[in-house]
Coordinates of C-alpha atoms in Angstrom, one line a residue:
M65 CA -19.3 -62.8 -17.1
F66 CA -22.2 -60.5 -15.3
H67 CA -25.2 -59.2 -17.1
F68 CA -27.1 -56.2 -16.0
S69 CA -30.6 -55.3 -16.8
S70 CA -31.1 -51.9 -18.6
S71 CA -32.6 -50.4 -15.4
R72 CA -29.4 -51.6 -13.5
R73 CA -27.0 -50.2 -16.1
A74 CA -29.0 -46.7 -15.9
S75 CA -28.4 -46.7 -12.3
L76 CA -24.7 -47.5 -12.5
I77 CA -24.3 -44.6 -15.0
L78 CA -26.3 -42.2 -13.0
A79 CA -24.2 -43.0 -9.8
A80 CA -21.0 -43.0 -11.7
L81 CA -22.0 -39.4 -13.3
G82 CA -22.9 -38.3 -9.6
C83 CA -19.5 -39.2 -8.4
T84 CA -17.8 -37.2 -11.4
L85 CA -20.1 -34.2 -10.8
L86 CA -19.1 -34.5 -6.9
A87 CA -15.5 -34.5 -7.7
Q88 CA -15.8 -31.5 -10.1
G89 CA -17.6 -29.7 -7.4
A90 CA -15.0 -30.2 -4.8
Q91 CA -12.3 -29.4 -7.4
A92 CA -14.3 -26.1 -8.0
A93 CA -14.6 -25.4 -4.3
D94 CA -11.0 -25.4 -3.9
P95 CA -9.7 -22.1 -2.5
L96 CA -7.3 -19.7 -4.6
T97 CA -4.0 -19.5 -2.7
V98 CA -2.5 -16.2 -2.0
G99 CA 0.8 -15.5 -0.5
V100 CA 1.7 -12.0 1.1
L101 CA 4.9 -10.7 1.9
I102 CA 4.7 -7.6 4.2
P103 CA 8.4 -6.7 4.8
G104 CA 7.6 -4.6 7.7
S105 CA 5.5 -4.7 10.9
K106 CA 1.7 -5.2 10.2
S107 CA 1.0 -2.8 13.2
D108 CA 3.4 0.2 12.1
K109 CA 0.7 2.7 11.8
G110 CA 1.8 3.0 8.2
W111 CA 2.2 1.3 5.0
M112 CA 2.6 -2.2 6.2
E113 CA -0.7 -1.8 8.4
S114 CA -2.7 -0.4 5.7
G115 CA -1.5 -3.5 3.4
F116 CA -2.6 -5.8 6.4
D117 CA -5.8 -4.3 6.6
G118 CA -6.5 -4.7 2.9
L119 CA -5.6 -8.3 3.3
T120 CA -7.9 -8.6 6.3
A121 CA -10.8 -7.0 4.3
A122 CA -10.1 -9.4 1.3
Q123 CA -10.4 -12.4 3.6
K124 CA -13.6 -11.4 5.2
E125 CA -15.0 -10.4 1.6
F126 CA -14.1 -13.8 -0.1
G127 CA -14.0 -16.2 2.9
A128 CA -13.4 -19.9 1.8
K129 CA -12.7 -18.8 -1.8
I130 CA -9.1 -17.8 -0.8
K131 CA -6.6 -19.3 1.4
V132 CA -3.8 -17.0 2.6
Q133 CA -0.3 -17.5 3.8
M134 CA 1.5 -14.3 5.1
I135 CA 5.2 -13.5 5.9
E136 CA 6.0 -10.2 7.8
N137 CA 9.1 -8.5 9.5
I138 CA 11.8 -9.7 6.7
N139 CA 15.2 -8.3 6.5
Y140 CA 16.2 -7.3 2.8
A141 CA 18.9 -10.1 3.0
D142 CA 16.1 -12.8 3.5
M143 CA 13.6 -11.2 0.9
E144 CA 14.2 -13.6 -1.9
Q145 CA 14.1 -16.8 0.4
A146 CA 10.7 -15.6 1.7
L147 CA 9.3 -14.9 -1.8
T148 CA 10.6 -18.4 -2.9
N149 CA 8.8 -20.0 0.1
L150 CA 5.6 -18.1 -1.2
A151 CA 5.8 -18.4 -4.9
G152 CA 6.2 -22.3 -4.3
K153 CA 2.8 -22.8 -2.5
N154 CA 0.6 -20.1 -3.9
Q155 CA -0.9 -18.8 -7.3
L156 CA -0.5 -15.3 -6.4
V157 CA 2.1 -13.6 -4.4
I158 CA 1.9 -10.0 -3.3
G159 CA 4.8 -8.0 -2.3
V160 CA 3.7 -5.2 0.0
G161 CA 6.2 -2.3 -0.7
G162 CA 8.4 -1.0 -3.5
Q163 CA 11.3 -2.4 -1.6
T164 CA 10.1 -5.9 -2.6
Q165 CA 10.2 -5.0 -6.4
A166 CA 13.8 -6.1 -7.0
A167 CA 13.2 -9.6 -5.3
V168 CA 10.0 -9.9 -6.9
M169 CA 11.3 -9.5 -10.3
K170 CA 14.2 -11.9 -9.6
I171 CA 12.1 -14.7 -8.2
A172 CA 9.2 -14.3 -10.7
K173 CA 11.5 -15.5 -13.4
R174 CA 12.1 -18.8 -11.5
F175 CA 8.2 -19.2 -11.1
P176 CA 6.7 -18.4 -14.5
K177 CA 3.2 -20.1 -13.4
T178 CA 3.0 -17.8 -10.5
K179 CA 1.3 -14.4 -10.6
F180 CA 3.2 -11.7 -8.7
S181 CA 1.8 -8.2 -7.8
I182 CA 3.8 -5.5 -6.3
V183 CA 2.0 -2.9 -4.1
G184 CA 4.2 0.2 -4.7
G185 CA 5.6 -0.9 -7.9
S186 CA 7.0 1.3 -10.5
K187 CA 7.5 1.2 -14.3
G188 CA 10.4 -0.9 -15.4
D189 CA 11.2 -4.1 -17.5
G190 CA 8.1 -6.0 -17.3
L191 CA 7.6 -9.7 -16.8
P192 CA 4.3 -11.7 -18.0
N193 CA 3.7 -13.0 -14.6
V194 CA 4.2 -9.5 -12.8
A195 CA 1.9 -6.6 -12.0
G196 CA 3.2 -3.5 -10.8
Y197 CA 0.8 -1.2 -9.0
D198 CA 1.9 2.5 -8.7
V199 CA 0.4 4.1 -5.6
K200 CA 1.4 7.5 -6.7
Q201 CA 2.4 8.7 -3.5
A202 CA 3.8 12.0 -5.0
E203 CA 0.2 13.3 -5.9
I204 CA -1.3 13.1 -2.6
A205 CA 1.9 14.3 -0.9
F206 CA 1.4 17.5 -2.8
V207 CA -1.9 17.6 -1.2
A208 CA -0.6 16.9 2.2
G209 CA 2.0 19.8 1.8
A210 CA -1.0 22.2 1.1
A211 CA -3.0 20.8 4.0
A212 CA 0.2 21.1 6.2
A213 CA 0.9 24.7 5.2
M214 CA -2.9 25.6 6.2
L215 CA -2.6 23.7 9.6
S216 CA 0.8 25.2 10.4
K217 CA 0.9 28.1 13.1
T218 CA 4.4 28.7 12.8
G219 CA 4.8 28.8 8.9
A220 CA 7.3 26.0 9.1
V221 CA 6.7 22.3 8.0
S222 CA 8.9 19.2 7.8
Y223 CA 9.1 15.7 6.2
V224 CA 11.1 12.6 7.0
G225 CA 11.5 9.8 4.5
G226 CA 13.1 6.3 4.9
M227 CA 15.2 5.0 2.1
E228 CA 16.2 7.8 -0.3
I229 CA 14.9 6.3 -3.5
P230 CA 12.9 8.0 -6.4
S231 CA 9.4 7.5 -5.1
I232 CA 10.3 8.6 -1.5
V233 CA 12.4 11.6 -2.5
N234 CA 9.6 12.7 -5.1
A235 CA 7.1 12.4 -2.3
G236 CA 9.1 14.6 -0.3
K237 CA 9.7 17.4 -3.1
E238 CA 5.9 17.4 -4.0
F239 CA 5.1 18.0 -0.1
G240 CA 7.4 20.9 -0.1
K241 CA 6.0 22.3 -3.2
G242 CA 2.2 21.7 -1.9
A243 CA 3.1 23.7 1.1
A244 CA 4.6 26.4 -1.0
Y245 CA 1.5 26.4 -3.2
I246 CA -0.4 27.5 0.0
N247 CA 2.2 29.7 1.6
P248 CA 5.2 30.7 -0.6
K249 CA 7.0 31.9 2.5
I250 CA 6.8 28.5 4.2
K251 CA 9.8 27.1 5.6
Y252 CA 10.2 23.4 4.6
F253 CA 12.8 20.9 6.1
E254 CA 13.3 17.7 4.4
N255 CA 15.1 14.5 5.8
Y256 CA 16.0 10.7 5.0
T257 CA 17.0 8.3 7.6
G258 CA 18.1 5.6 5.2
D259 CA 15.6 3.1 6.9
F260 CA 12.1 3.1 7.1
D261 CA 12.2 1.5 10.8
N262 CA 14.9 3.3 12.5
V263 CA 13.1 4.8 15.5
A264 CA 16.2 7.0 16.6
K265 CA 17.1 8.6 13.4
S266 CA 13.5 9.7 12.6
K267 CA 13.1 11.1 16.1
E268 CA 16.5 13.0 15.5
A269 CA 15.6 14.3 12.2
T270 CA 12.0 15.4 13.7
L271 CA 13.6 17.2 16.5
A272 CA 16.1 18.9 14.4
A273 CA 13.0 20.2 12.2
I274 CA 11.1 21.4 15.4
A275 CA 14.2 23.3 16.5
Q276 CA 13.9 25.3 13.4
G277 CA 10.3 26.0 13.9
A278 CA 8.6 23.2 12.2
D279 CA 5.1 22.3 13.9
V280 CA 3.5 20.0 11.2
H281 CA 5.2 16.9 10.1
Y282 CA 4.8 14.4 7.3
H283 CA 6.5 11.1 6.7
I284 CA 6.8 8.1 4.6
L285 CA 8.2 5.6 7.4
N286 CA 7.0 2.4 8.8
L287 CA 8.1 1.5 12.6
G288 CA 10.3 4.8 12.1
L289 CA 7.1 6.7 12.7
R290 CA 7.3 6.1 16.4
G291 CA 10.4 8.3 16.6
M292 CA 8.5 11.2 15.1
E293 CA 5.6 10.4 17.3
Q294 CA 8.0 10.7 20.4
A295 CA 9.6 14.1 18.9
A296 CA 6.0 15.4 18.4
K297 CA 4.7 14.5 21.7
E298 CA 7.8 16.1 23.7
K299 CA 7.7 19.3 21.9
G300 CA 3.8 19.8 21.2
T301 CA 3.9 19.6 17.5
H302 CA 1.5 17.5 15.2
I303 CA 1.7 14.8 12.4
I304 CA -0.1 14.3 9.4
G305 CA -0.3 10.5 9.1
S306 CA -0.2 8.4 6.0
Y307 CA -2.2 5.5 4.4
T308 CA -5.3 5.1 6.3
D309 CA -7.8 7.7 7.9
R310 CA -7.6 7.3 11.7
C311 CA -8.8 10.7 12.5
G312 CA -9.7 11.0 16.3
S313 CA -7.8 8.0 17.4
D314 CA -4.6 10.1 18.5
P315 CA -4.5 13.7 19.1
L316 CA -1.0 13.9 17.8
Y317 CA -2.5 13.4 14.3
I318 CA -4.3 16.4 12.6
A319 CA -4.8 15.0 9.2
Y320 CA -4.1 11.6 7.2
S321 CA -3.3 11.2 3.4
I322 CA -4.8 8.0 2.0
T323 CA -2.5 6.1 -0.4
G324 CA -4.6 2.9 -0.7
V325 CA -2.1 0.4 0.1
G326 CA -4.7 -1.9 1.6
F327 CA -6.8 -1.1 -1.5
Q328 CA -4.3 -2.3 -4.0
V329 CA -3.8 -5.7 -2.0
Q330 CA -7.6 -6.1 -1.8
Y331 CA -7.5 -5.1 -5.7
A332 CA -4.8 -7.8 -6.5
I333 CA -6.9 -10.5 -4.8
K334 CA -10.1 -9.6 -6.0
E335 CA -8.8 -9.5 -9.8
L336 CA -7.6 -13.1 -8.9
V337 CA -10.7 -14.1 -7.7
A338 CA -12.7 -12.7 -10.7
G339 CA -10.3 -14.4 -13.3
K340 CA -9.3 -10.9 -14.3
W341 CA -5.8 -10.6 -12.9
A342 CA -3.5 -9.0 -15.6
A343 CA 0.3 -8.5 -15.6
G344 CA 1.9 -5.0 -16.4
Y345 CA 2.2 -1.4 -14.9
K346 CA -1.0 0.0 -13.5
P347 CA -1.1 3.6 -11.9
F348 CA -3.7 4.0 -9.0
G349 CA -3.5 7.5 -7.2
L350 CA -6.3 10.0 -7.3
A351 CA -7.6 8.7 -10.6
M352 CA -8.8 5.6 -8.9
G353 CA -10.9 7.5 -6.5
P354 CA -11.0 8.1 -2.7
A355 CA -10.3 4.6 -1.6
A356 CA -7.0 4.7 -3.6
S357 CA -5.9 8.3 -2.8
D358 CA -7.6 11.0 -0.8
M359 CA -6.7 13.7 1.8
K360 CA -8.6 13.7 5.3
V361 CA -8.1 16.8 7.6
C362 CA -9.5 16.0 11.1
G363 CA -11.8 18.7 11.8
A364 CA -11.5 20.6 8.6
T365 CA -13.4 23.8 7.8
P366 CA -15.5 24.1 4.6
E367 CA -13.0 26.4 3.3
M368 CA -10.3 24.0 3.7
K369 CA -12.0 21.1 2.1
S370 CA -13.0 23.3 -0.8
K371 CA -9.4 24.2 -1.3
L372 CA -8.0 20.7 -1.0
E373 CA -10.9 19.3 -3.5
Q374 CA -9.8 21.9 -6.0
I375 CA -6.1 21.1 -5.6
K376 CA -6.8 17.4 -6.1
K377 CA -9.0 18.4 -9.1
D378 CA -6.4 20.5 -10.6
I379 CA -3.8 17.5 -10.4
L380 CA -6.0 15.4 -12.0
E381 CA -6.7 17.6 -14.9
G382 CA -2.9 18.2 -15.3
K383 CA -3.1 22.0 -14.2
I384 CA -0.9 21.0 -11.2
K385 CA 1.9 18.9 -12.5
V386 CA 3.5 16.5 -10.0
L387 CA 6.7 13.9 -10.2
E388 CA 6.2 10.2 -10.7
G389 CA 6.2 8.1 -7.5

């Protein structure tokens, strides 16, 4: 049997305590794991790129506090498998786009301990581990329509959406209503390609609108936007971009609607880090401020800025009522 002096026992206790504290410190320093599914291309100049920008900003903000796994360019048929992969390895999984919602809701039931956030989520049957963030695209689409009517020289504007689902259709309707709010005689052309990434179909739809006089175009597309760009460049018309303010980067674009896709990706991660992440439906839109929803006209006159600000205010106050989505 070994006997230790009181001082020796105290040293051993302190050493053991020190090891425990070091272990606790190492455990506390473990990064929070975040999986991100970007169904399209992270360089699409649209929704997906905005989401990726938000992820990049979160990584810069939180550094070693988070560890990120990202999957991009996934077909609908492979979405559940991609989400399963992410859910098995991460504490939070973010689906960037409403098109991920059905798959997220299915996979979330299999991984009840994993948190899921859907950027572009809508109201529906809630799960205790799923948060749906509604970008409220219809709100800012109305403002974009108003801007388009102010910018149009021909009195005709157009919209091309991808999949013909409620949020995309509602945004198209509100864009047309916003244009008519400024110019009741405006001609408005609306088309859906059935695919956010089909370049040929979006070009064809835009060219058809141009043939009928449209000179300002709006969209909810991903890579399909390339087709709209090709048509506008060929015919000398212009585009109102979506999601991120890139004024001055391309003369084809004369304005941008901000729909805060990246803001919501960053928001989900920020809430996780702060220990405040909560399930349930959360509307964003104009009420969450300019980082979440705004309208930027490149080189806008003071009068134009004032009118657009008033329209945003009227939407927030309910004087102008817009559809959901």
